Amino acid sequence: MSTTTNPPKETRSGAPAGEKVADWADGRLGVYTVAKSNMRKIFPDHWSFLLGEICLYAFVILLLTGVYLTLFFVPSMAEIEYEGSYIPMQGVLMSEAYASTLNISFDVRGGLLMREIHHWSALLFVVGIFFHMMRVFFTGAFRKPREINWLFGFALLVLAILTGLTGYSLPDDLLSGVGIRFMEGAILSVPVVGTWLQMLVFGGEFPGSLIIPRFFVAHVLLLPGLMLGLLVAHLLLVVYHKHTHFAGPGRTNDNVVGMPLFPVYMAKAGGFFFLVFGVIAMIAATTSINPVWVLGPYRPDQISTNAQPDWYLGFSEGLVRMMPGWEMVIPGGYTLNLGLLVPLIVFPLVFAVIALYPFFEGWVTKDKREHHIAERPRNAPTRTAFGVAWLSWYFVALVAGGNDIWAIHFDLSINAITWWTRISFFVLPVVVFIITRRICLGLQRRDREKVLHGRETGIIKRLPHGEFIEVHEPLSAEKRYALTAHDQPQPAEIGPPVDENGVPRKVGVVEKLRVRINRGYYGPSGQIPKPTAEEYREITSGHGHH
């Protein structure tokens, strides 16, 4: 009895060329096994998940356009006389960096469009990360097991801001030079070591001749490399942990409901990428941004009017403008410039509040479970109130950063605006916190009424005995489930003052603080009890239900 075996995949004759290539790759890389286990992964189809995709696509566009611009940009502060095609600047002394930027804008085919696409993509990238993180925050998608991925996203936001700072500083125009001077002042305000740090960064007295080349290396090599590594790690953790999804029938912490990666999601993602690219290209082709030829080259003795940083750094300047110009001398003869030092300390704290919040909430709740169901913001009133209060905090600083613009366009006193921002920086977040939490609680009450009594139809009915009532339409089982599927933890308790043996229990100050904060989250003032099945059956049995 003889047996036959199939030849190895690589030696099969008569197979299509595509199959031969696939067999060759699979024999060396195992791509078939990897693809088989990952191509059918499920992705939820809620619109809010597109925010993360926008960030990814904007980053890809940034890399593509950045490579093109790098081919023509000259990162040098050596002074030359401009002889390019832009006539108003001919004969003007400027750095090679500024001259090459003019050359890209007016002499390189497609150069100006690439500059515009690159800058708009950078803005969209930071905006996308910001809104993506807010979506994750307000839906509680940062909870276990995603705390590390939250930190990855936060690190990407910080790196994106630094990349934007180094990027718009490269043209060495009057606006970006003012921004670098602002950064130098912040470095000099650091006690004791400020001057040493300034010399280390600039390689000498401001502006020196090294800052543009150093920014160039950081902008095109160091920062993008770090961001690419973090982005890959972020996506790997997304695949490993799977996506969160909103509550609904059949959706639990143990599954994911949505579309498979291949072919449905990949086709939609490919189309969405070109849509994002097209929108950015349309904006870049019709709306000018950073017209460096209008501002002129940087000179230390000049400043451009209406000089404002990009929006994501505007709040840092606002912190400086809000702070009075205080100084104090400490023992040893060192002068502390509090007008810059205090904002320099508050600047990272504004971000750290959000970056460390997942760990703070985990400590307050002592919740060790894994969470894969995204919460509706109204069902976490205290967390939502914290987030909106933080946004109001950020908004006040942003207004302060453009107080002169507000004063000019709205015919207001710049001193009045400054004092309003100083007061609002401390008062407005508290007011916003209280209002937001009350709104969330009100929405919870409305959801409770809708589950128990149904949806108001606007139809008025007169009963035989003369009473007028409004007819309510009962909600579907699917809608009732979605409105009642969220968790409602019980508030923490310190426990009895003595143990089972009658020995007084010692409770630390930290534990008392945790319990107090926990009650603020989950006590009667922090959540509205959701309707129970018994309440629903009692009302729908005919007693009081219309």
Short mmCIF file of N, CA and C in Angstrom, two decimals, residues 20-132:
data_model
loop_
_atom_site.label_atom_id
_atom_site.label_comp_id
_atom_site.label_asym_id
_atom_site.label_seq_id
_atom_site.Cartn_x
_atom_site.Cartn_y
_atom_site.Cartn_z
N LYS A 20 1.57 31.55 -4.39
CA LYS A 20 2.98 31.20 -4.20
C LYS A 20 3.67 32.22 -3.28
N VAL A 21 3.40 33.50 -3.51
CA VAL A 21 3.98 34.52 -2.65
C VAL A 21 3.49 34.38 -1.22
N ALA A 22 2.17 34.08 -1.07
CA ALA A 22 1.61 33.91 0.27
C ALA A 22 2.21 32.70 0.97
N ASP A 23 2.38 31.60 0.21
CA ASP A 23 2.99 30.41 0.79
C ASP A 23 4.43 30.67 1.21
N TRP A 24 5.15 31.41 0.37
CA TRP A 24 6.55 31.72 0.69
C TRP A 24 6.65 32.55 1.96
N ALA A 25 5.79 33.56 2.08
CA ALA A 25 5.82 34.43 3.26
C ALA A 25 5.37 33.66 4.50
N ASP A 26 4.35 32.81 4.35
CA ASP A 26 3.86 32.07 5.51
C ASP A 26 4.89 31.08 6.02
N GLY A 27 5.68 30.49 5.12
CA GLY A 27 6.70 29.54 5.54
C GLY A 27 7.81 30.19 6.32
N ARG A 28 8.00 31.50 6.19
CA ARG A 28 9.11 32.18 6.86
C ARG A 28 8.66 33.12 7.98
N LEU A 29 7.46 33.67 7.85
CA LEU A 29 7.00 34.65 8.83
C LEU A 29 5.77 34.19 9.61
N GLY A 30 5.10 33.15 9.15
CA GLY A 30 3.89 32.71 9.82
C GLY A 30 2.76 33.71 9.72
N VAL A 31 2.71 34.45 8.59
CA VAL A 31 1.71 35.51 8.46
C VAL A 31 0.30 34.96 8.41
N TYR A 32 0.13 33.75 7.86
CA TYR A 32 -1.22 33.20 7.76
C TYR A 32 -1.80 32.95 9.15
N THR A 33 -0.97 32.39 10.04
CA THR A 33 -1.44 32.10 11.39
C THR A 33 -1.82 33.38 12.13
N VAL A 34 -0.96 34.41 11.98
CA VAL A 34 -1.24 35.68 12.63
C VAL A 34 -2.50 36.31 12.06
N ALA A 35 -2.61 36.29 10.73
CA ALA A 35 -3.78 36.91 10.09
C ALA A 35 -5.06 36.16 10.47
N LYS A 36 -4.99 34.82 10.53
CA LYS A 36 -6.18 34.04 10.83
C LYS A 36 -6.72 34.36 12.21
N SER A 37 -5.82 34.62 13.16
CA SER A 37 -6.25 34.87 14.54
C SER A 37 -6.62 36.33 14.80
N ASN A 38 -6.27 37.23 13.90
CA ASN A 38 -6.50 38.65 14.15
C ASN A 38 -7.43 39.33 13.16
N MET A 39 -7.57 38.77 11.97
CA MET A 39 -8.38 39.44 10.95
C MET A 39 -9.87 39.44 11.27
N ARG A 40 -10.30 38.56 12.18
CA ARG A 40 -11.72 38.50 12.51
C ARG A 40 -12.01 39.16 13.86
N LYS A 41 -11.07 39.94 14.37
CA LYS A 41 -11.32 40.64 15.63
C LYS A 41 -12.48 41.63 15.45
N ILE A 42 -13.24 41.79 16.52
CA ILE A 42 -14.45 42.60 16.45
C ILE A 42 -14.17 44.02 16.94
N PHE A 43 -14.71 44.99 16.21
CA PHE A 43 -14.59 46.40 16.58
C PHE A 43 -15.99 47.00 16.69
N PRO A 44 -16.30 47.67 17.82
CA PRO A 44 -17.60 48.33 17.95
C PRO A 44 -17.76 49.42 16.89
N ASP A 45 -19.01 49.74 16.57
CA ASP A 45 -19.27 50.69 15.50
C ASP A 45 -19.84 52.01 15.99
N HIS A 46 -19.66 52.33 17.29
CA HIS A 46 -20.16 53.61 17.80
C HIS A 46 -19.33 54.75 17.21
N TRP A 47 -19.99 55.86 16.90
CA TRP A 47 -19.32 56.97 16.22
C TRP A 47 -18.16 57.54 17.03
N SER A 48 -18.23 57.49 18.35
CA SER A 48 -17.18 58.11 19.17
C SER A 48 -15.84 57.42 19.02
N PHE A 49 -15.83 56.17 18.56
CA PHE A 49 -14.56 55.47 18.38
C PHE A 49 -13.79 56.00 17.17
N LEU A 50 -14.45 56.79 16.33
CA LEU A 50 -13.76 57.37 15.18
C LEU A 50 -12.76 58.44 15.59
N LEU A 51 -12.89 58.98 16.80
CA LEU A 51 -11.95 60.01 17.25
C LEU A 51 -10.53 59.48 17.29
N GLY A 52 -10.36 58.25 17.78
CA GLY A 52 -9.04 57.65 17.80
C GLY A 52 -8.50 57.42 16.40
N GLU A 53 -9.38 57.04 15.47
CA GLU A 53 -8.94 56.84 14.09
C GLU A 53 -8.48 58.15 13.45
N ILE A 54 -9.18 59.22 13.76
CA ILE A 54 -8.77 60.53 13.22
C ILE A 54 -7.35 60.86 13.67
N CYS A 55 -7.04 60.59 14.94
CA CYS A 55 -5.68 60.83 15.43
C CYS A 55 -4.67 60.01 14.64
N LEU A 56 -4.97 58.73 14.43
CA LEU A 56 -4.05 57.85 13.71
C LEU A 56 -3.83 58.34 12.29
N TYR A 57 -4.89 58.71 11.60
CA TYR A 57 -4.77 59.13 10.21
C TYR A 57 -4.05 60.47 10.11
N ALA A 58 -4.31 61.38 11.05
CA ALA A 58 -3.60 62.66 11.04
C ALA A 58 -2.11 62.44 11.25
N PHE A 59 -1.75 61.47 12.10
CA PHE A 59 -0.33 61.17 12.33
C PHE A 59 0.32 60.63 11.06
N VAL A 60 -0.38 59.76 10.35
CA VAL A 60 0.16 59.23 9.09
C VAL A 60 0.37 60.36 8.09
N ILE A 61 -0.60 61.27 7.99
CA ILE A 61 -0.47 62.40 7.07
C ILE A 61 0.70 63.29 7.49
N LEU A 62 0.88 63.47 8.78
CA LEU A 62 2.02 64.25 9.27
C LEU A 62 3.34 63.63 8.84
N LEU A 63 3.46 62.33 8.95
CA LEU A 63 4.70 61.66 8.54
C LEU A 63 4.95 61.81 7.05
N LEU A 64 3.91 61.64 6.25
CA LEU A 64 4.08 61.72 4.79
C LEU A 64 4.48 63.12 4.36
N THR A 65 3.76 64.12 4.84
CA THR A 65 4.08 65.50 4.44
C THR A 65 5.39 65.96 5.07
N GLY A 66 5.69 65.48 6.29
CA GLY A 66 6.94 65.86 6.95
C GLY A 66 8.15 65.37 6.19
N VAL A 67 8.08 64.15 5.65
CA VAL A 67 9.20 63.63 4.85
C VAL A 67 9.43 64.51 3.62
N TYR A 68 8.35 64.94 2.98
CA TYR A 68 8.48 65.79 1.80
C TYR A 68 9.12 67.14 2.15
N LEU A 69 8.67 67.75 3.25
CA LEU A 69 9.20 69.05 3.64
C LEU A 69 10.66 68.96 4.07
N THR A 70 11.02 67.85 4.69
CA THR A 70 12.40 67.68 5.15
C THR A 70 13.39 67.71 3.99
N LEU A 71 12.94 67.29 2.81
CA LEU A 71 13.85 67.26 1.65
C LEU A 71 14.30 68.65 1.24
N PHE A 72 13.55 69.68 1.60
CA PHE A 72 13.86 71.04 1.12
C PHE A 72 14.20 72.02 2.24
N PHE A 73 13.94 71.64 3.49
CA PHE A 73 14.19 72.57 4.59
C PHE A 73 15.66 72.55 4.99
N VAL A 74 16.21 73.72 5.31
CA VAL A 74 17.60 73.85 5.73
C VAL A 74 17.61 74.30 7.19
N PRO A 75 17.92 73.42 8.14
CA PRO A 75 17.88 73.76 9.56
C PRO A 75 19.14 74.49 10.02
N SER A 76 19.30 75.70 9.56
CA SER A 76 20.50 76.47 9.90
C SER A 76 20.11 77.89 10.25
N MET A 77 20.81 78.46 11.25
CA MET A 77 20.59 79.85 11.63
C MET A 77 21.65 80.77 11.04
N ALA A 78 22.43 80.25 10.12
CA ALA A 78 23.43 81.09 9.44
C ALA A 78 22.72 82.18 8.65
N GLU A 79 23.22 83.40 8.74
CA GLU A 79 22.56 84.55 8.12
C GLU A 79 22.96 84.68 6.66
N ILE A 80 21.96 84.86 5.80
CA ILE A 80 22.19 85.04 4.37
C ILE A 80 21.30 86.17 3.88
N GLU A 81 21.54 86.60 2.64
CA GLU A 81 20.70 87.61 2.00
C GLU A 81 19.75 86.91 1.04
N TYR A 82 18.47 87.15 1.22
CA TYR A 82 17.46 86.45 0.43
C TYR A 82 17.48 86.91 -1.02
N GLU A 83 17.49 85.94 -1.94
CA GLU A 83 17.48 86.24 -3.37
C GLU A 83 16.43 85.42 -4.09
N GLY A 84 15.42 84.94 -3.36
CA GLY A 84 14.39 84.10 -3.95
C GLY A 84 13.37 84.87 -4.74
N SER A 85 12.27 84.18 -5.07
CA SER A 85 11.26 84.75 -5.96
C SER A 85 10.25 85.64 -5.25
N TYR A 86 10.24 85.65 -3.91
CA TYR A 86 9.31 86.50 -3.20
C TYR A 86 9.91 87.91 -3.13
N ILE A 87 9.44 88.78 -4.01
CA ILE A 87 10.07 90.09 -4.22
C ILE A 87 10.12 90.96 -2.97
N PRO A 88 9.06 91.04 -2.12
CA PRO A 88 9.14 91.93 -0.95
C PRO A 88 10.27 91.59 0.00
N MET A 89 10.79 90.38 -0.03
CA MET A 89 11.85 89.98 0.90
C MET A 89 13.24 89.99 0.27
N GLN A 90 13.33 90.28 -1.00
CA GLN A 90 14.64 90.24 -1.66
C GLN A 90 15.58 91.28 -1.05
N GLY A 91 16.80 90.83 -0.76
CA GLY A 91 17.80 91.70 -0.16
C GLY A 91 17.74 91.78 1.35
N VAL A 92 16.77 91.11 1.97
CA VAL A 92 16.63 91.13 3.43
C VAL A 92 17.52 90.05 4.04
N LEU A 93 18.23 90.42 5.12
CA LEU A 93 19.05 89.44 5.83
C LEU A 93 18.16 88.53 6.67
N MET A 94 18.40 87.24 6.59
CA MET A 94 17.57 86.26 7.30
C MET A 94 18.36 84.98 7.48
N SER A 95 17.85 84.09 8.31
CA SER A 95 18.51 82.80 8.50
C SER A 95 18.20 81.88 7.33
N GLU A 96 19.06 80.88 7.16
CA GLU A 96 18.82 79.91 6.10
C GLU A 96 17.53 79.14 6.33
N ALA A 97 17.16 78.94 7.59
CA ALA A 97 15.91 78.25 7.89
C ALA A 97 14.72 79.03 7.36
N TYR A 98 14.71 80.35 7.60
CA TYR A 98 13.60 81.17 7.10
C TYR A 98 13.61 81.26 5.58
N ALA A 99 14.80 81.38 5.00
CA ALA A 99 14.90 81.45 3.54
C ALA A 99 14.41 80.16 2.89
N SER A 100 14.75 79.01 3.47
CA SER A 100 14.30 77.74 2.90
C SER A 100 12.79 77.57 3.06
N THR A 101 12.22 78.15 4.13
CA THR A 101 10.76 78.10 4.28
C THR A 101 10.08 78.92 3.20
N LEU A 102 10.65 80.10 2.88
CA LEU A 102 10.12 80.89 1.76
C LEU A 102 10.28 80.13 0.45
N ASN A 103 11.41 79.45 0.30
CA ASN A 103 11.64 78.68 -0.92
C ASN A 103 10.62 77.56 -1.07
N ILE A 104 10.32 76.87 0.05
CA ILE A 104 9.30 75.82 0.01
C ILE A 104 7.95 76.40 -0.36
N SER A 105 7.65 77.57 0.15
CA SER A 105 6.34 78.18 -0.05
C SER A 105 6.14 78.70 -1.46
N PHE A 106 7.20 79.20 -2.12
CA PHE A 106 7.03 79.89 -3.40
C PHE A 106 7.76 79.24 -4.58
N ASP A 107 8.73 78.39 -4.33
CA ASP A 107 9.53 77.87 -5.43
C ASP A 107 9.46 76.35 -5.57
N VAL A 108 9.12 75.62 -4.52
CA VAL A 108 9.01 74.17 -4.60
C VAL A 108 7.61 73.80 -5.06
N ARG A 109 7.53 72.93 -6.06
CA ARG A 109 6.22 72.53 -6.57
C ARG A 109 5.41 71.82 -5.48
N GLY A 110 4.26 72.37 -5.17
CA GLY A 110 3.40 71.81 -4.13
C GLY A 110 3.89 72.07 -2.72
N GLY A 111 4.93 72.87 -2.58
CA GLY A 111 5.53 73.08 -1.26
C GLY A 111 4.59 73.78 -0.29
N LEU A 112 3.93 74.85 -0.76
CA LEU A 112 3.03 75.60 0.13
C LEU A 112 1.87 74.72 0.56
N LEU A 113 1.30 73.95 -0.37
CA LEU A 113 0.20 73.06 0.00
C LEU A 113 0.66 72.02 1.03
N MET A 114 1.86 71.50 0.86
CA MET A 114 2.38 70.53 1.82
C MET A 114 2.57 71.17 3.19
N ARG A 115 3.06 72.41 3.23
CA ARG A 115 3.21 73.11 4.50
C ARG A 115 1.86 73.29 5.18
N GLU A 116 0.87 73.68 4.40
CA GLU A 116 -0.46 73.91 4.96
C GLU A 116 -1.07 72.59 5.47
N ILE A 117 -0.96 71.53 4.66
CA ILE A 117 -1.50 70.23 5.09
C ILE A 117 -0.80 69.76 6.35
N HIS A 118 0.52 69.95 6.41
CA HIS A 118 1.30 69.51 7.56
C HIS A 118 0.85 70.25 8.83
N HIS A 119 0.67 71.56 8.71
CA HIS A 119 0.29 72.35 9.88
C HIS A 119 -1.14 72.03 10.32
N TRP A 120 -2.07 71.94 9.37
CA TRP A 120 -3.44 71.62 9.73
C TRP A 120 -3.56 70.21 10.30
N SER A 121 -2.77 69.29 9.77
CA SER A 121 -2.78 67.92 10.30
C SER A 121 -2.28 67.91 11.74
N ALA A 122 -1.26 68.73 12.02
CA ALA A 122 -0.74 68.80 13.38
C ALA A 122 -1.81 69.31 14.35
N LEU A 123 -2.53 70.34 13.93
CA LEU A 123 -3.60 70.85 14.79
C LEU A 123 -4.69 69.80 14.99
N LEU A 124 -5.07 69.12 13.90
CA LEU A 124 -6.11 68.10 14.00
C LEU A 124 -5.63 66.93 14.86
N PHE A 125 -4.36 66.61 14.79
CA PHE A 125 -3.81 65.52 15.58
C PHE A 125 -3.95 65.81 17.07
N VAL A 126 -3.57 67.01 17.48
CA VAL A 126 -3.67 67.37 18.90
C VAL A 126 -5.14 67.47 19.31
N VAL A 127 -5.98 68.06 18.46
CA VAL A 127 -7.41 68.15 18.77
C VAL A 127 -8.00 66.75 18.91
N GLY A 128 -7.62 65.85 17.98
CA GLY A 128 -8.14 64.49 18.03
C GLY A 128 -7.75 63.76 19.30
N ILE A 129 -6.47 63.90 19.70
CA ILE A 129 -6.03 63.25 20.94
C ILE A 129 -6.81 63.81 22.13
N PHE A 130 -6.98 65.13 22.15
CA PHE A 130 -7.67 65.79 23.26
C PHE A 130 -9.10 65.26 23.38
N PHE A 131 -9.83 65.24 22.27
CA PHE A 131 -11.23 64.79 22.31
C PHE A 131 -11.31 63.28 22.53
N HIS A 132 -10.36 62.54 21.99
CA HIS A 132 -10.34 61.09 22.22
C HIS A 132 -10.14 60.79 23.71
#
